[in-house]
DNA sequence: CGATACATGTAACCGGTTACATGATTTT
DNA sequence: AAAATCATGTAACCGGTTACATGTATCG
């Protein structure tokens, strides 16, 4: 019912940051704590184990930037195989399960993809994103139409809120598409 | 940075269902698998342990509806202290941390509260929900205004998407408020 | 009689949370 | 010298995921 995410949202966010420029665990924690968008845990108990896992898996590697101190300051950067994995992940197309179960991942992918896999991939992404959303909205509207009479007021309102969220995303995708198609 | 949720979203959803009418674990699984809105795991490995925990904590209790069979069919219903806890949870007011970190919980609460704690509480909820959202949107817009020049196009678009989602929710809350104020 | 839906559970695993522990560097 | 900030980590806990195991009732 869920499946797929070879890369967790946290790992993706971390790779997004260190792709821009190599960073320490602490830099990453600060970035997550200060950024208002995309909520990631900035707790050391999340970040450091994640960095260890990703290192073990060969996606990133940490270079001790200073010599023989007891507490080494490690600056992490992407490895080749990490970049590879990241690019493959960013290039994946959008399906219905993604829009239902992995919206956070989708938006995070969008915010990274233009700079890492280029404009063409970004446009492809937005088109499939909008298409899947519009199809799913149609499906939900149909469901709502049938269920409405038997639903309590607030159940119906909650569902309209859910559908509204998907519609907002679809409209945003169309606007973004227009803007990105007509610029440099 | 996160704190608070005395009740997990899954527990809340389960209590919402069995408040309407006593149900078995299997009924709950089916409800989660079929309902298009609010994504809950319908896997037995999530549901049954959750039911056990909630029973242990005294929020619900399961009555074996049939006598000496090897596989008893347990119908769960709310206990008094469970109803108490649920009502207290539903009556909580909305703060900024809720709209940032617990939007799912908020919408689930909304969909249940009218029938469990009444219209007045629902209206109070919607008012504080709208107010917090509008304040947070203002804050984000301000942040975006400052950061915009130094942001990559897609970073800006992603942030606009995030803000748009909050705005959509605020607008929805105002509409819902109007509808609920003027009806029965 | 076999398939399918009904129905309940367990166990290994994984990753995030909270809380704690420690040390280095900079500021007051 | 004390306090704050920079910086890295560990350990216990909790709950969800996946996969497995089992048994019952109904229907063709």
XYZ file of C-alpha atoms (C1' of nucleotides) in Angstrom:
424
model
C 0.000 0.000 0.000
C 2.920 2.356 0.449
C 6.193 0.879 -0.926
C 8.915 2.433 -3.098
C 10.894 5.198 -1.363
C 14.427 3.892 -1.763
C 15.450 7.265 -0.344
C 13.768 8.655 2.745
C 12.585 12.247 2.732
C 15.241 13.085 5.312
C 18.030 11.556 3.215
C 16.760 13.404 0.168
C 16.727 16.705 2.031
C 20.250 16.093 3.297
C 21.494 15.224 -0.171
C 19.796 18.353 -1.489
C 21.750 20.471 0.957
C 25.155 18.879 0.496
C 24.748 18.863 -3.273
C 24.685 22.645 -3.150
C 27.847 22.678 -1.087
C 29.602 20.258 1.306
C 28.404 20.722 4.863
C 28.776 19.442 8.401
C 26.000 17.758 10.358
C 25.612 20.892 12.372
C 25.166 23.041 9.262
C 22.389 20.700 8.192
C 20.713 20.871 11.582
C 20.756 24.659 11.447
C 19.363 24.714 7.927
C 16.433 22.497 8.971
C 15.794 24.500 12.119
C 15.736 27.844 10.303
C 14.046 27.021 6.994
C 10.335 27.655 7.314
C 9.377 25.204 4.580
C 9.623 21.456 4.456
C 9.619 20.268 8.041
C 12.574 18.135 8.912
C 13.751 17.118 12.318
C 16.821 19.090 13.249
C 17.530 16.844 16.221
C 20.994 15.295 16.433
C 19.377 11.912 17.019
C 17.930 12.099 13.525
C 20.722 13.810 11.585
C 23.852 12.015 12.758
C 22.503 8.476 12.409
C 21.182 9.431 8.960
C 24.614 10.703 7.948
C 26.149 7.451 9.212
C 23.682 5.330 7.250
C 24.218 7.323 4.079
C 27.974 7.056 4.508
C 27.729 3.308 5.064
C 25.615 3.049 1.889
C 28.204 5.038 -0.017
C 25.947 7.955 -0.975
C 28.006 10.577 0.820
C 31.370 10.743 2.494
C 32.623 12.821 5.370
C 36.061 14.386 5.281
C 37.605 15.363 8.582
C 38.648 18.894 7.794
C 41.078 19.289 10.655
C 43.860 17.091 11.918
C 44.289 15.360 15.277
C 41.587 16.939 17.442
C 39.477 14.725 19.720
C 36.200 15.920 18.234
C 36.677 15.866 14.500
C 34.553 18.240 12.434
C 33.328 16.237 9.467
C 32.347 17.944 6.229
C 30.072 15.732 4.151
C 29.865 15.712 0.388
C 28.192 13.579 -2.257
C 29.948 10.572 -3.742
C 29.590 9.655 -7.389
C 27.177 6.841 -6.614
C 25.233 9.211 -4.351
C 24.866 11.752 -7.135
C 23.802 8.940 -9.408
C 21.139 7.720 -7.026
C 19.927 11.254 -6.415
C 19.612 11.986 -10.121
C 17.720 8.752 -10.733
C 15.389 9.580 -7.847
C 14.784 13.109 -9.122
C 14.040 11.898 -12.635
C 11.317 9.454 -11.562
C 7.958 10.295 -13.030
C 4.915 11.009 -10.888
C 2.163 8.437 -10.405
C -1.056 8.412 -8.385
C 0.497 6.753 -5.354
C 3.035 9.552 -5.222
C 0.397 12.276 -5.056
C -1.570 10.345 -2.446
C 1.230 9.086 -0.211
C 4.374 11.062 -0.955
C 3.461 14.688 -1.570
C 6.277 15.911 0.702
C 8.823 13.950 -1.243
C 7.397 15.282 -4.504
C 7.699 18.927 -3.495
C 11.174 18.368 -2.136
C 12.154 16.724 -5.415
C 10.745 19.681 -7.313
C 12.701 22.196 -5.284
C 15.952 20.364 -6.085
C 15.522 19.085 -9.589
C 15.965 22.206 -11.684
C 19.520 22.691 -10.487
C 20.512 19.033 -10.420
C 18.836 17.413 -13.424
C 17.897 20.469 -15.452
C 14.935 22.384 -16.807
C 13.661 19.736 -19.215
C 13.265 17.208 -16.399
C 11.566 19.844 -14.265
C 9.012 20.559 -16.984
C 8.373 16.844 -17.457
C 7.882 16.506 -13.727
C 5.399 19.376 -13.545
C 3.392 18.035 -16.459
C 3.001 14.570 -14.966
C 2.371 16.068 -11.547
C -0.459 18.251 -12.862
C -1.917 15.409 -14.903
C -1.986 12.964 -11.980
C -3.466 15.576 -9.688
C -6.208 16.526 -12.102
C -7.139 12.894 -12.635
C -7.202 12.222 -8.915
C -9.289 15.330 -8.244
C -11.826 14.139 -10.808
C -11.940 10.780 -9.063
C -12.428 12.362 -5.640
C -15.117 14.734 -6.919
C -16.970 11.768 -8.300
C -16.679 9.933 -4.992
C -17.853 13.022 -3.113
C -20.822 13.440 -5.413
C -22.027 9.969 -4.537
C -21.238 10.050 -0.821
C -22.396 13.603 -0.126
C -26.024 12.881 0.796
C -25.037 10.367 3.480
C -22.193 12.402 4.969
C -22.245 14.617 8.058
C -21.672 18.321 7.246
C -18.179 18.400 8.693
C -17.178 15.180 7.017
C -18.148 16.748 3.702
C -16.302 19.975 4.536
C -13.180 18.020 5.510
C -13.306 16.174 2.236
C -13.751 19.407 0.310
C -10.670 20.687 2.087
C -8.718 17.651 0.924
C -9.882 18.035 -2.648
C -9.187 21.761 -2.494
C -5.602 21.014 -1.498
C -5.105 18.790 -4.541
C -6.719 21.396 -6.800
C -4.489 24.097 -5.411
C -1.475 21.959 -6.201
C -2.674 21.307 -9.727
C -3.288 25.013 -10.340
C 0.126 25.827 -8.900
C 1.756 23.280 -11.196
C 0.091 24.826 -14.262
C 1.215 28.310 -13.238
C 4.756 27.091 -12.532
C 4.817 25.363 -15.906
C 3.861 28.567 -17.691
C 6.466 30.561 -15.853
C 9.260 28.064 -16.452
C 8.397 27.520 -20.093
C 8.573 31.210 -20.943
C 11.787 32.069 -19.089
C 15.472 31.637 -19.879
C 10.492 21.123 18.372
C 7.546 18.800 17.967
C 6.095 17.614 21.347
C 2.497 17.382 22.522
C 0.459 14.699 20.739
C -0.780 12.687 23.718
C -2.856 10.864 21.108
C -1.319 9.664 17.865
C -3.118 10.386 14.620
C -3.796 6.681 14.221
C -5.325 6.381 17.696
C -7.453 9.444 17.033
C -8.713 8.019 13.765
C -9.548 4.712 15.454
C -11.394 6.457 18.254
C -13.262 8.513 15.685
C -14.495 5.325 14.035
C -15.469 3.411 17.138
C -17.172 6.476 18.609
C -19.624 6.325 15.737
C -20.292 2.679 16.427
C -18.381 -0.225 18.040
C -16.241 -2.057 15.505
C -13.753 -4.881 15.097
C -10.150 -4.437 14.072
C -11.035 -5.737 10.678
C -13.815 -3.186 10.228
C -11.291 -0.470 11.012
C -8.795 -1.875 8.539
C -11.426 -1.882 5.812
C -12.511 1.658 6.605
C -8.926 2.905 6.293
C -8.330 0.953 3.111
C -11.462 2.269 1.396
C -11.720 5.871 2.581
C -9.964 8.112 0.083
C -9.201 10.852 2.596
C -6.870 10.881 5.539
C -4.219 8.266 4.861
C -3.930 5.680 7.556
C -2.143 2.381 7.412
C -4.640 -0.413 7.113
C -1.997 -3.033 7.829
C -2.701 -5.483 10.651
C 0.742 -4.744 12.069
C -0.377 -1.186 12.729
C -4.020 -1.676 13.733
C -3.898 -4.597 16.151
C -0.970 -3.359 18.227
C -2.647 0.072 18.359
C -5.857 -1.521 19.630
C -3.847 -3.403 22.257
C -2.090 -0.243 23.423
C -5.335 1.685 23.630
C -6.950 -1.144 25.556
C -3.992 -1.289 27.936
C -4.310 2.481 28.460
C -8.008 2.102 29.153
C -9.265 4.244 26.250
C -11.209 1.462 24.588
C -12.274 -2.046 25.452
C -12.872 -5.086 23.283
C -15.803 -7.357 23.946
C -15.613 -10.865 22.578
C -18.954 -11.095 20.854
C -19.004 -14.862 20.590
C -18.357 -17.587 23.132
C -15.697 -20.322 23.143
C -14.238 -20.135 19.640
C -10.474 -20.336 19.151
C -10.345 -17.112 17.190
C -12.454 -14.630 19.120
C -13.989 -11.742 17.177
C -13.478 -8.657 19.331
C -15.754 -5.657 18.996
C -14.113 -2.537 20.369
C -15.906 0.400 21.940
C -14.930 3.538 23.821
C -14.577 3.533 27.579
C -15.635 6.496 29.689
C -12.045 7.609 30.187
C -11.463 7.182 26.454
C -14.397 9.420 25.619
C -13.061 11.897 28.142
C -9.622 11.953 26.623
C -11.050 12.229 23.133
C -13.253 15.167 24.060
C -10.366 16.962 25.753
C -8.209 16.388 22.677
C -10.925 17.652 20.330
C -11.490 20.784 22.395
C -7.847 21.874 22.333
C -7.359 25.217 20.645
C -5.119 25.648 17.630
C -1.670 27.190 17.898
C 1.069 27.884 15.396
C 2.902 24.633 16.080
C -0.267 22.763 15.239
C -0.609 24.356 11.812
C 3.087 23.796 11.091
C 3.572 20.280 12.434
C 0.199 18.662 12.924
C -2.082 19.648 10.050
C -3.266 16.053 9.582
C -4.299 15.814 13.201
C -6.093 19.152 12.913
C -8.187 18.114 9.935
C -8.991 14.786 11.519
C -10.070 16.588 14.678
C -12.280 18.869 12.611
C -13.988 15.988 10.877
C -14.891 14.437 14.236
C -15.606 17.355 16.515
C -19.002 18.510 15.334
C -20.628 15.225 16.281
C -18.644 14.613 19.449
C -18.192 17.982 21.108
C -20.767 20.056 19.289
C -21.169 22.991 16.944
C -19.945 25.702 19.319
C -16.596 23.943 19.738
C -16.379 23.457 15.977
C -16.871 27.157 15.352
C -14.272 28.034 17.980
C -11.874 25.606 16.326
C -12.385 27.087 12.868
C -11.897 30.627 14.124
C -8.581 29.855 15.839
C -7.525 27.714 12.877
C -8.157 30.563 10.417
C -6.493 33.111 12.666
C -3.325 31.054 13.151
C -3.116 30.295 9.445
C -3.518 33.911 8.417
C -0.844 35.011 10.864
C 1.533 32.314 9.680
C 0.902 33.153 6.024
C 1.749 36.789 6.745
C 4.963 35.649 8.392
C 5.909 33.420 5.460
C 5.100 36.121 2.902
C 7.383 38.451 4.775
C 10.150 35.841 4.807
C 9.655 35.185 1.096
C 9.779 38.892 0.294
C 13.221 39.115 1.857
C 14.626 35.861 0.550
C 13.212 36.026 -2.967
C 16.101 37.813 -4.701
C 18.637 35.217 -3.525
C 16.500 32.160 -4.236
C 16.623 29.864 -7.258
C 13.403 29.987 -9.328
C 12.214 26.563 -8.239
C 13.003 27.206 -4.610
C 10.769 30.264 -4.817
C 8.033 28.330 -6.609
C 8.180 25.549 -4.005
C 7.824 28.107 -1.259
C 4.893 29.748 -3.035
C 3.301 26.333 -3.177
C 3.704 25.935 0.555
C 2.246 29.355 1.268
C -0.563 28.685 -1.200
C -1.476 25.564 0.737
C -1.775 27.517 3.965
C -3.824 30.212 2.230
C -6.138 27.627 0.739
C -6.713 26.226 4.214
C -7.424 29.655 5.644
C -9.903 30.439 2.867
C -11.541 27.056 3.364
C -11.879 27.698 7.103
C -13.586 31.061 6.457
C -16.019 29.462 4.012
C -16.742 26.595 6.403
C -17.312 29.079 9.193
C -19.852 30.970 7.117
C -21.655 27.792 6.171
C -21.785 26.412 9.701
C -22.816 29.707 11.266
C -25.823 30.122 9.019
C -27.166 26.574 9.187
C -29.245 24.605 11.706
C -13.247 -29.466 -2.115
C -10.918 -25.424 -3.111
C -11.011 -20.457 -3.341
C -12.033 -16.298 -1.397
C -13.248 -13.145 2.027
C -13.377 -12.619 6.939
C -10.515 -12.081 11.029
C -6.598 -11.806 14.366
C -2.307 -11.794 15.456
C 3.305 -11.937 15.882
C 8.263 -10.886 14.889
C 12.118 -8.634 12.760
C 13.362 -4.401 11.211
C 13.864 0.497 10.614
C 14.033 5.165 11.614
C 12.587 9.165 14.314
C 12.061 11.203 19.259
C 13.718 12.439 23.604
C 17.088 12.880 26.648
C 21.571 12.606 27.828
C 26.782 13.132 27.421
C 30.772 15.345 25.932
C 34.098 18.478 24.133
C 35.707 22.890 21.392
C 35.414 27.689 20.461
C 33.928 32.290 20.950
C 31.991 36.014 23.443
C 31.163 38.794 27.570
C 36.121 32.590 34.353
C 31.507 31.858 32.985
C 28.197 31.537 29.492
C 26.761 30.802 25.056
C 27.311 28.679 20.828
C 29.450 25.402 17.944
C 29.686 20.461 17.200
C 29.203 15.385 17.503
C 27.472 11.675 19.189
C 24.789 7.588 22.001
C 20.923 4.925 24.197
C 16.279 3.815 25.386
C 11.973 4.017 23.565
C 8.098 4.012 20.451
C 5.399 3.008 16.667
C 4.859 1.896 11.787
C 6.272 -1.492 7.845
C 6.747 -5.876 5.886
C 6.191 -10.411 5.980
C 4.609 -14.259 7.995
C 1.304 -17.460 10.508
C -3.106 -19.053 11.559
C -7.892 -19.968 11.793
C -13.169 -19.333 10.250
C -17.162 -18.807 7.149
C -19.196 -18.754 2.837
C -19.893 -19.887 -1.839
C -19.571 -22.212 -6.134
